[in-house]
mmCIF file of N, CA and C in Angstrom:
data_model
loop_
_atom_site.group_PDB
_atom_site.id
_atom_site.type_symbol
_atom_site.label_atom_id
_atom_site.label_comp_id
_atom_site.label_asym_id
_atom_site.label_seq_id
_atom_site.Cartn_x
_atom_site.Cartn_y
_atom_site.Cartn_z
ATOM 1 N N GLN F 11 2.945 -14.809 -15.307
ATOM 2 C CA GLN F 11 2.767 -14.969 -13.865
ATOM 3 C C GLN F 11 2.688 -13.584 -13.218
ATOM 4 N N VAL F 12 1.663 -13.382 -12.449
ATOM 5 C CA VAL F 12 1.463 -12.072 -11.790
ATOM 6 C C VAL F 12 2.270 -12.030 -10.504
ATOM 7 N N GLN F 13 3.001 -10.927 -10.325
ATOM 8 C CA GLN F 13 3.736 -10.734 -9.072
ATOM 9 C C GLN F 13 3.555 -9.298 -8.626
ATOM 10 N N LEU F 14 3.327 -9.145 -7.313
ATOM 11 C CA LEU F 14 3.352 -7.836 -6.660
ATOM 12 C C LEU F 14 4.427 -7.930 -5.555
ATOM 13 N N VAL F 15 5.411 -7.077 -5.643
ATOM 14 C CA VAL F 15 6.556 -7.158 -4.704
ATOM 15 C C VAL F 15 6.661 -5.836 -3.941
ATOM 16 N N GLU F 16 6.403 -5.938 -2.646
ATOM 17 C CA GLU F 16 6.460 -4.750 -1.791
ATOM 18 C C GLU F 16 7.901 -4.563 -1.247
ATOM 19 N N SER F 17 8.245 -3.335 -0.952
ATOM 20 C CA SER F 17 9.517 -3.040 -0.327
ATOM 21 C C SER F 17 9.374 -1.711 0.470
ATOM 22 N N GLY F 18 10.314 -1.489 1.379
ATOM 23 C CA GLY F 18 10.364 -0.227 2.093
ATOM 24 C C GLY F 18 10.001 -0.309 3.570
ATOM 25 N N GLY F 19 9.493 -1.473 4.003
ATOM 26 C CA GLY F 19 9.150 -1.611 5.408
ATOM 27 C C GLY F 19 10.408 -1.554 6.293
ATOM 28 N N ASP F 20 10.218 -1.040 7.517
ATOM 29 C CA ASP F 20 11.383 -0.887 8.394
ATOM 30 C C ASP F 20 10.898 -0.602 9.798
ATOM 31 N N LEU F 21 11.832 -0.516 10.742
ATOM 32 C CA LEU F 21 11.581 -0.047 12.082
ATOM 33 C C LEU F 21 11.822 1.455 12.095
ATOM 34 N N VAL F 22 10.857 2.218 12.577
ATOM 35 C CA VAL F 22 10.989 3.677 12.575
ATOM 36 C C VAL F 22 10.408 4.215 13.892
ATOM 37 N N GLN F 23 10.944 5.352 14.344
ATOM 38 C CA GLN F 23 10.452 5.928 15.592
ATOM 39 C C GLN F 23 9.168 6.696 15.329
ATOM 40 N N PRO F 24 8.349 6.837 16.374
ATOM 41 C CA PRO F 24 7.140 7.662 16.223
ATOM 42 C C PRO F 24 7.477 9.040 15.712
ATOM 43 N N GLY F 25 6.644 9.536 14.789
ATOM 44 C CA GLY F 25 6.918 10.814 14.137
ATOM 45 C C GLY F 25 7.745 10.727 12.893
ATOM 46 N N GLY F 26 8.296 9.576 12.620
ATOM 47 C CA GLY F 26 9.138 9.381 11.440
ATOM 48 C C GLY F 26 8.339 9.127 10.176
ATOM 49 N N SER F 27 9.086 8.907 9.087
ATOM 50 C CA SER F 27 8.455 8.706 7.777
ATOM 51 C C SER F 27 9.048 7.472 7.092
ATOM 52 N N LEU F 28 8.233 6.870 6.244
ATOM 53 C CA LEU F 28 8.677 5.763 5.399
ATOM 54 C C LEU F 28 7.950 5.898 4.069
ATOM 55 N N ARG F 29 8.576 5.361 3.010
ATOM 56 C CA ARG F 29 7.888 5.238 1.727
ATOM 57 C C ARG F 29 7.916 3.766 1.318
ATOM 58 N N LEU F 30 6.733 3.216 1.120
ATOM 59 C CA LEU F 30 6.575 1.852 0.631
ATOM 60 C C LEU F 30 6.411 1.869 -0.883
ATOM 61 N N SER F 31 6.949 0.819 -1.508
ATOM 62 C CA SER F 31 6.783 0.659 -2.963
ATOM 63 C C SER F 31 6.225 -0.750 -3.223
ATOM 64 N N CYS F 32 5.458 -0.839 -4.294
ATOM 65 C CA CYS F 32 4.931 -2.130 -4.755
ATOM 66 C C CYS F 32 5.078 -2.168 -6.244
ATOM 67 N N GLU F 33 5.967 -3.047 -6.723
ATOM 68 C CA GLU F 33 6.172 -3.155 -8.175
ATOM 69 C C GLU F 33 5.433 -4.373 -8.705
ATOM 70 N N ALA F 34 4.664 -4.146 -9.763
ATOM 71 C CA ALA F 34 3.851 -5.193 -10.353
ATOM 72 C C ALA F 34 4.485 -5.712 -11.663
ATOM 73 N N SER F 35 4.241 -6.983 -11.900
ATOM 74 C CA SER F 35 4.628 -7.575 -13.190
ATOM 75 C C SER F 35 3.557 -8.578 -13.561
ATOM 76 N N GLY F 36 3.423 -8.833 -14.874
ATOM 77 C CA GLY F 36 2.460 -9.817 -15.340
ATOM 78 C C GLY F 36 1.037 -9.283 -15.491
ATOM 79 N N ILE F 37 0.834 -7.969 -15.281
ATOM 80 C CA ILE F 37 -0.483 -7.384 -15.478
ATOM 81 C C ILE F 37 -0.343 -6.081 -16.290
ATOM 82 N N ILE F 38 -1.481 -5.670 -16.908
ATOM 83 C CA ILE F 38 -1.491 -4.365 -17.570
ATOM 84 C C ILE F 38 -1.817 -3.347 -16.476
ATOM 85 N N PHE F 39 -0.783 -2.873 -15.824
ATOM 86 C CA PHE F 39 -0.856 -2.136 -14.579
ATOM 87 C C PHE F 39 -1.838 -0.958 -14.654
ATOM 88 N N ARG F 40 -1.807 -0.227 -15.759
ATOM 89 C CA ARG F 40 -2.558 1.040 -15.808
ATOM 90 C C ARG F 40 -4.073 0.813 -15.693
ATOM 91 N N PHE F 41 -4.539 -0.390 -15.919
ATOM 92 C CA PHE F 41 -5.984 -0.667 -15.856
ATOM 93 C C PHE F 41 -6.464 -1.012 -14.439
ATOM 94 N N TYR F 42 -5.507 -1.259 -13.554
ATOM 95 C CA TYR F 42 -5.870 -1.794 -12.241
ATOM 96 C C TYR F 42 -6.042 -0.728 -11.174
ATOM 97 N N THR F 43 -7.015 -0.930 -10.297
ATOM 98 C CA THR F 43 -7.104 -0.181 -9.050
ATOM 99 C C THR F 43 -6.133 -0.817 -8.081
ATOM 100 N N MET F 44 -5.315 0.019 -7.458
ATOM 101 C CA MET F 44 -4.268 -0.452 -6.558
ATOM 102 C C MET F 44 -4.609 -0.029 -5.110
ATOM 103 N N GLY F 45 -4.275 -0.875 -4.180
ATOM 104 C CA GLY F 45 -4.535 -0.571 -2.784
ATOM 105 C C GLY F 45 -3.426 -1.003 -1.876
ATOM 106 N N TRP F 46 -3.285 -0.292 -0.769
ATOM 107 C CA TRP F 46 -2.416 -0.712 0.338
ATOM 108 C C TRP F 46 -3.308 -1.130 1.487
ATOM 109 N N TYR F 47 -3.034 -2.295 2.009
ATOM 110 C CA TYR F 47 -3.779 -2.828 3.143
ATOM 111 C C TYR F 47 -2.792 -3.023 4.309
ATOM 112 N N ARG F 48 -3.335 -2.983 5.525
ATOM 113 C CA ARG F 48 -2.521 -3.140 6.708
ATOM 114 C C ARG F 48 -3.165 -4.199 7.600
ATOM 115 N N GLN F 49 -2.328 -5.089 8.129
ATOM 116 C CA GLN F 49 -2.804 -6.012 9.152
ATOM 117 C C GLN F 49 -1.961 -5.856 10.375
ATOM 118 N N ALA F 50 -2.563 -5.283 11.403
ATOM 119 C CA ALA F 50 -1.898 -5.094 12.672
ATOM 120 C C ALA F 50 -1.951 -6.371 13.489
ATOM 121 N N PRO F 51 -1.049 -6.552 14.424
ATOM 122 C CA PRO F 51 -1.041 -7.762 15.245
ATOM 123 C C PRO F 51 -2.398 -7.978 15.900
ATOM 124 N N GLY F 52 -2.977 -9.161 15.711
ATOM 125 C CA GLY F 52 -4.215 -9.509 16.358
ATOM 126 C C GLY F 52 -5.453 -8.888 15.736
ATOM 127 N N LYS F 53 -5.315 -8.213 14.624
ATOM 128 C CA LYS F 53 -6.436 -7.545 13.989
ATOM 129 C C LYS F 53 -6.634 -8.008 12.546
ATOM 130 N N GLN F 54 -7.805 -7.694 12.032
ATOM 131 C CA GLN F 54 -8.080 -8.049 10.621
ATOM 132 C C GLN F 54 -7.395 -7.067 9.683
ATOM 133 N N ARG F 55 -7.153 -7.523 8.485
ATOM 134 C CA ARG F 55 -6.579 -6.672 7.469
ATOM 135 C C ARG F 55 -7.573 -5.575 7.092
ATOM 136 N N GLU F 56 -7.080 -4.354 6.933
ATOM 137 C CA GLU F 56 -7.913 -3.236 6.574
ATOM 138 C C GLU F 56 -7.293 -2.421 5.429
ATOM 139 N N LEU F 57 -8.152 -1.778 4.639
ATOM 140 C CA LEU F 57 -7.673 -0.919 3.571
ATOM 141 C C LEU F 57 -7.158 0.379 4.168
ATOM 142 N N VAL F 58 -5.942 0.738 3.827
ATOM 143 C CA VAL F 58 -5.348 1.986 4.285
ATOM 144 C C VAL F 58 -5.523 3.074 3.239
ATOM 145 N N ALA F 59 -5.251 2.738 1.971
ATOM 146 C CA ALA F 59 -5.328 3.718 0.898
ATOM 147 C C ALA F 59 -5.522 3.013 -0.420
ATOM 148 N N GLY F 60 -6.251 3.650 -1.323
ATOM 149 C CA GLY F 60 -6.474 3.089 -2.648
ATOM 150 C C GLY F 60 -6.365 4.155 -3.723
ATOM 151 N N ILE F 61 -6.022 3.731 -4.938
ATOM 152 C CA ILE F 61 -5.931 4.654 -6.082
ATOM 153 C C ILE F 61 -6.455 3.925 -7.291
ATOM 154 N N THR F 62 -7.376 4.600 -7.996
ATOM 155 C CA THR F 62 -7.980 3.984 -9.189
ATOM 156 C C THR F 62 -7.087 4.151 -10.402
ATOM 157 N N SER F 63 -7.490 3.534 -11.498
ATOM 158 C CA SER F 63 -6.748 3.675 -12.734
ATOM 159 C C SER F 63 -6.724 5.122 -13.217
ATOM 160 N N GLY F 64 -7.746 5.866 -12.847
ATOM 161 C CA GLY F 64 -7.817 7.279 -13.222
ATOM 162 C C GLY F 64 -7.150 8.226 -12.270
ATOM 163 N N GLY F 65 -6.616 7.681 -11.169
ATOM 164 C CA GLY F 65 -5.898 8.490 -10.234
ATOM 165 C C GLY F 65 -6.695 9.001 -9.031
ATOM 166 N N SER F 66 -7.948 8.609 -8.907
ATOM 167 C CA SER F 66 -8.716 8.993 -7.731
ATOM 168 C C SER F 66 -8.238 8.203 -6.527
ATOM 169 N N THR F 67 -8.187 8.896 -5.384
ATOM 170 C CA THR F 67 -7.642 8.251 -4.172
ATOM 171 C C THR F 67 -8.664 8.235 -3.068
ATOM 172 N N ASN F 68 -8.499 7.278 -2.128
ATOM 173 C CA ASN F 68 -9.276 7.265 -0.917
ATOM 174 C C ASN F 68 -8.395 6.729 0.210
ATOM 175 N N TYR F 69 -8.723 7.179 1.419
ATOM 176 C CA TYR F 69 -7.907 6.848 2.604
ATOM 177 C C TYR F 69 -8.770 6.447 3.786
ATOM 178 N N GLU F 70 -8.240 5.553 4.592
ATOM 179 C CA GLU F 70 -8.827 5.230 5.878
ATOM 180 C C GLU F 70 -8.728 6.469 6.772
ATOM 181 N N ASP F 71 -9.721 6.703 7.603
ATOM 182 C CA ASP F 71 -9.799 7.964 8.337
ATOM 183 C C ASP F 71 -8.561 8.259 9.176
ATOM 184 N N SER F 72 -7.991 7.221 9.802
ATOM 185 C CA SER F 72 -6.872 7.469 10.712
ATOM 186 C C SER F 72 -5.569 7.900 10.027
ATOM 187 N N VAL F 73 -5.493 7.733 8.709
ATOM 188 C CA VAL F 73 -4.257 8.088 8.005
ATOM 189 C C VAL F 73 -4.417 9.329 7.138
ATOM 190 N N LYS F 74 -5.646 9.858 7.058
ATOM 191 C CA LYS F 74 -5.852 11.064 6.217
ATOM 192 C C LYS F 74 -4.972 12.210 6.727
ATOM 193 N N GLY F 75 -4.323 12.862 5.766
ATOM 194 C CA GLY F 75 -3.413 13.954 6.108
ATOM 195 C C GLY F 75 -2.023 13.512 6.427
ATOM 196 N N ARG F 76 -1.810 12.214 6.642
ATOM 197 C CA ARG F 76 -0.469 11.701 6.975
ATOM 198 C C ARG F 76 0.101 10.815 5.877
ATOM 199 N N PHE F 77 -0.745 10.043 5.219
ATOM 200 C CA PHE F 77 -0.315 9.088 4.186
ATOM 201 C C PHE F 77 -0.760 9.618 2.823
ATOM 202 N N THR F 78 0.056 9.328 1.798
ATOM 203 C CA THR F 78 -0.260 9.671 0.425
ATOM 204 C C THR F 78 0.053 8.481 -0.466
ATOM 205 N N ILE F 79 -0.975 8.060 -1.240
ATOM 206 C CA ILE F 79 -0.780 6.986 -2.224
ATOM 207 C C ILE F 79 -0.610 7.625 -3.579
ATOM 208 N N SER F 80 0.308 7.030 -4.381
ATOM 209 C CA SER F 80 0.518 7.524 -5.748
ATOM 210 C C SER F 80 0.952 6.344 -6.615
ATOM 211 N N ARG F 81 0.891 6.556 -7.926
ATOM 212 C CA ARG F 81 1.237 5.476 -8.837
ATOM 213 C C ARG F 81 2.043 6.032 -9.998
ATOM 214 N N ASP F 82 2.938 5.170 -10.530
ATOM 215 C CA ASP F 82 3.709 5.490 -11.715
ATOM 216 C C ASP F 82 3.451 4.362 -12.711
ATOM 217 N N ASN F 83 2.593 4.609 -13.675
ATOM 218 C CA ASN F 83 2.188 3.566 -14.585
ATOM 219 C C ASN F 83 3.356 3.103 -15.476
ATOM 220 N N ALA F 84 4.272 3.999 -15.800
ATOM 221 C CA ALA F 84 5.430 3.608 -16.606
ATOM 222 C C ALA F 84 6.331 2.626 -15.875
ATOM 223 N N LYS F 85 6.427 2.776 -14.549
ATOM 224 C CA LYS F 85 7.245 1.852 -13.737
ATOM 225 C C LYS F 85 6.418 0.720 -13.145
ATOM 226 N N LYS F 86 5.126 0.707 -13.399
ATOM 227 C CA LYS F 86 4.237 -0.340 -12.850
ATOM 228 C C LYS F 86 4.398 -0.419 -11.325
ATOM 229 N N THR F 87 4.417 0.732 -10.690
ATOM 230 C CA THR F 87 4.670 0.802 -9.262
ATOM 231 C C THR F 87 3.684 1.718 -8.580
ATOM 232 N N VAL F 88 3.237 1.271 -7.404
ATOM 233 C CA VAL F 88 2.405 2.123 -6.550
ATOM 234 C C VAL F 88 3.191 2.377 -5.276
ATOM 235 N N TYR F 89 3.034 3.596 -4.746
ATOM 236 C CA TYR F 89 3.774 4.019 -3.576
ATOM 237 C C TYR F 89 2.843 4.397 -2.448
ATOM 238 N N LEU F 90 3.331 4.306 -1.219
ATOM 239 C CA LEU F 90 2.615 4.832 -0.076
ATOM 240 C C LEU F 90 3.606 5.609 0.752
ATOM 241 N N GLN F 91 3.488 6.955 0.720
ATOM 242 C CA GLN F 91 4.292 7.827 1.558
ATOM 243 C C GLN F 91 3.622 7.955 2.892
ATOM 244 N N MET F 92 4.332 7.622 3.951
ATOM 245 C CA MET F 92 3.755 7.624 5.289
ATOM 246 C C MET F 92 4.555 8.592 6.159
ATOM 247 N N ASN F 93 3.891 9.621 6.629
ATOM 248 C CA ASN F 93 4.528 10.621 7.486
ATOM 249 C C ASN F 93 3.884 10.634 8.865
ATOM 250 N N SER F 94 4.550 11.244 9.823
ATOM 251 C CA SER F 94 4.030 11.376 11.193
ATOM 252 C C SER F 94 3.524 10.016 11.706
ATOM 253 N N LEU F 95 4.369 9.014 11.540
ATOM 254 C CA LEU F 95 3.966 7.661 11.910
ATOM 255 C C LEU F 95 3.725 7.505 13.380
ATOM 256 N N LYS F 96 2.730 6.667 13.717
ATOM 257 C CA LYS F 96 2.327 6.414 15.091
ATOM 258 C C LYS F 96 2.515 4.922 15.390
ATOM 259 N N PRO F 97 2.646 4.565 16.653
ATOM 260 C CA PRO F 97 2.747 3.123 16.986
ATOM 261 C C PRO F 97 1.590 2.298 16.437
ATOM 262 N N GLU F 98 0.420 2.884 16.374
ATOM 263 C CA GLU F 98 -0.738 2.133 15.867
ATOM 264 C C GLU F 98 -0.713 1.918 14.347
ATOM 265 N N ASP F 99 0.283 2.500 13.678
ATOM 266 C CA ASP F 99 0.484 2.231 12.259
ATOM 267 C C ASP F 99 1.258 0.930 12.028
ATOM 268 N N THR F 100 1.731 0.327 13.080
ATOM 269 C CA THR F 100 2.520 -0.903 13.013
ATOM 270 C C THR F 100 1.692 -2.027 12.372
ATOM 271 N N GLY F 101 2.286 -2.778 11.476
ATOM 272 C CA GLY F 101 1.628 -3.905 10.857
ATOM 273 C C GLY F 101 2.334 -4.339 9.580
ATOM 274 N N VAL F 102 1.782 -5.381 8.975
ATOM 275 C CA VAL F 102 2.244 -5.824 7.685
ATOM 276 C C VAL F 102 1.409 -5.125 6.612
ATOM 277 N N TYR F 103 2.099 -4.433 5.737
ATOM 278 C CA TYR F 103 1.438 -3.678 4.662
ATOM 279 C C TYR F 103 1.523 -4.483 3.363
ATOM 280 N N SER F 104 0.362 -4.733 2.792
ATOM 281 C CA SER F 104 0.281 -5.555 1.587
ATOM 282 C C SER F 104 -0.314 -4.738 0.462
ATOM 283 N N CYS F 105 0.171 -5.036 -0.726
ATOM 284 C CA CYS F 105 -0.277 -4.374 -1.946
ATOM 285 C C CYS F 105 -1.360 -5.247 -2.627
ATOM 286 N N ASN F 106 -2.377 -4.591 -3.157
ATOM 287 C CA ASN F 106 -3.455 -5.301 -3.863
ATOM 288 C C ASN F 106 -3.687 -4.664 -5.221
ATOM 289 N N ALA F 107 -3.928 -5.517 -6.211
ATOM 290 C CA ALA F 107 -4.274 -5.044 -7.541
ATOM 291 C C ALA F 107 -5.590 -5.715 -7.968
ATOM 292 N N ARG F 108 -6.540 -4.934 -8.407
ATOM 293 C CA ARG F 108 -7.812 -5.545 -8.775
ATOM 294 C C ARG F 108 -8.439 -4.784 -9.982
ATOM 295 N N VAL F 109 -9.072 -5.586 -10.829
ATOM 296 C CA VAL F 109 -9.901 -5.050 -11.898
ATOM 297 C C VAL F 109 -10.896 -6.146 -12.283
ATOM 298 N N GLN F 110 -12.164 -5.808 -12.313
ATOM 299 C CA GLN F 110 -13.245 -6.751 -12.591
ATOM 300 C C GLN F 110 -13.038 -7.991 -11.710
ATOM 301 N N ALA F 111 -12.893 -9.172 -12.305
ATOM 302 C CA ALA F 111 -12.807 -10.395 -11.519
ATOM 303 C C ALA F 111 -11.399 -10.738 -11.086
ATOM 304 N N SER F 112 -10.428 -9.960 -11.520
ATOM 305 C CA SER F 112 -9.025 -10.229 -11.181
ATOM 306 C C SER F 112 -8.638 -9.502 -9.896
ATOM 307 N N ASN F 113 -7.971 -10.271 -9.028
ATOM 308 C CA ASN F 113 -7.587 -9.718 -7.704
ATOM 309 C C ASN F 113 -6.297 -10.379 -7.287
ATOM 310 N N TYR F 114 -5.276 -9.568 -7.084
ATOM 311 C CA TYR F 114 -3.954 -10.116 -6.768
ATOM 312 C C TYR F 114 -3.370 -9.445 -5.518
ATOM 313 N N TRP F 115 -2.549 -10.224 -4.784
ATOM 314 C CA TRP F 115 -1.935 -9.725 -3.535
ATOM 315 C C TRP F 115 -0.438 -9.926 -3.554
ATOM 316 N N GLY F 116 0.290 -9.003 -2.927
ATOM 317 C CA GLY F 116 1.680 -9.211 -2.627
ATOM 318 C C GLY F 116 1.815 -9.913 -1.268
ATOM 319 N N LYS F 117 3.060 -10.254 -0.919
ATOM 320 C CA LYS F 117 3.312 -10.947 0.331
ATOM 321 C C LYS F 117 3.399 -10.004 1.528
ATOM 322 N N GLY F 118 3.620 -8.749 1.267
ATOM 323 C CA GLY F 118 3.649 -7.783 2.367
ATOM 324 C C GLY F 118 5.035 -7.381 2.821
ATOM 325 N N THR F 119 5.054 -6.211 3.497
ATOM 326 C CA THR F 119 6.323 -5.706 4.077
ATOM 327 C C THR F 119 5.978 -5.165 5.451
ATOM 328 N N LEU F 120 6.846 -5.441 6.423
ATOM 329 C CA LEU F 120 6.584 -5.128 7.819
ATOM 330 C C LEU F 120 7.016 -3.722 8.173
ATOM 331 N N VAL F 121 6.068 -2.976 8.743
ATOM 332 C CA VAL F 121 6.373 -1.635 9.290
ATOM 333 C C VAL F 121 6.209 -1.701 10.790
ATOM 334 N N THR F 122 7.226 -1.301 11.499
ATOM 335 C CA THR F 122 7.185 -1.257 12.969
ATOM 336 C C THR F 122 7.494 0.164 13.428
ATOM 337 N N VAL F 123 6.549 0.740 14.150
ATOM 338 C CA VAL F 123 6.706 2.093 14.682
ATOM 339 C C VAL F 123 6.871 1.983 16.192
ATOM 340 N N SER F 124 8.083 2.250 16.639
ATOM 341 C CA SER F 124 8.382 2.053 18.085
ATOM 342 C C SER F 124 9.608 2.864 18.455
ATOM 343 N N SER F 125 9.626 3.308 19.691
ATOM 344 C CA SER F 125 10.804 4.028 20.200
ATOM 345 C C SER F 125 11.717 3.055 20.916
#
């Protein structure tokens, strides 16, 4: 059974930092492209950051220079370090794992940026 379990979401003040984690089980993690998606209130889910099996990364424009995605294949975990957080970063952050026809989602973790 495939599971992606996110953690690390919290209420944080503007300018603060958080690190999200997503631990995978039931998949050969190192083969998968991993992504962090965000769904803000009233908006569609969007890709925030992705990392391929080879370690190449990509970021949504609004988070470039502030967020960093990384992976630890031994721990089957992908991370999202979020710095200089803004109120518009608020949303449910979900982890995605995909390779070829396989595509899996976690349930998400809530990040709220507010003073």
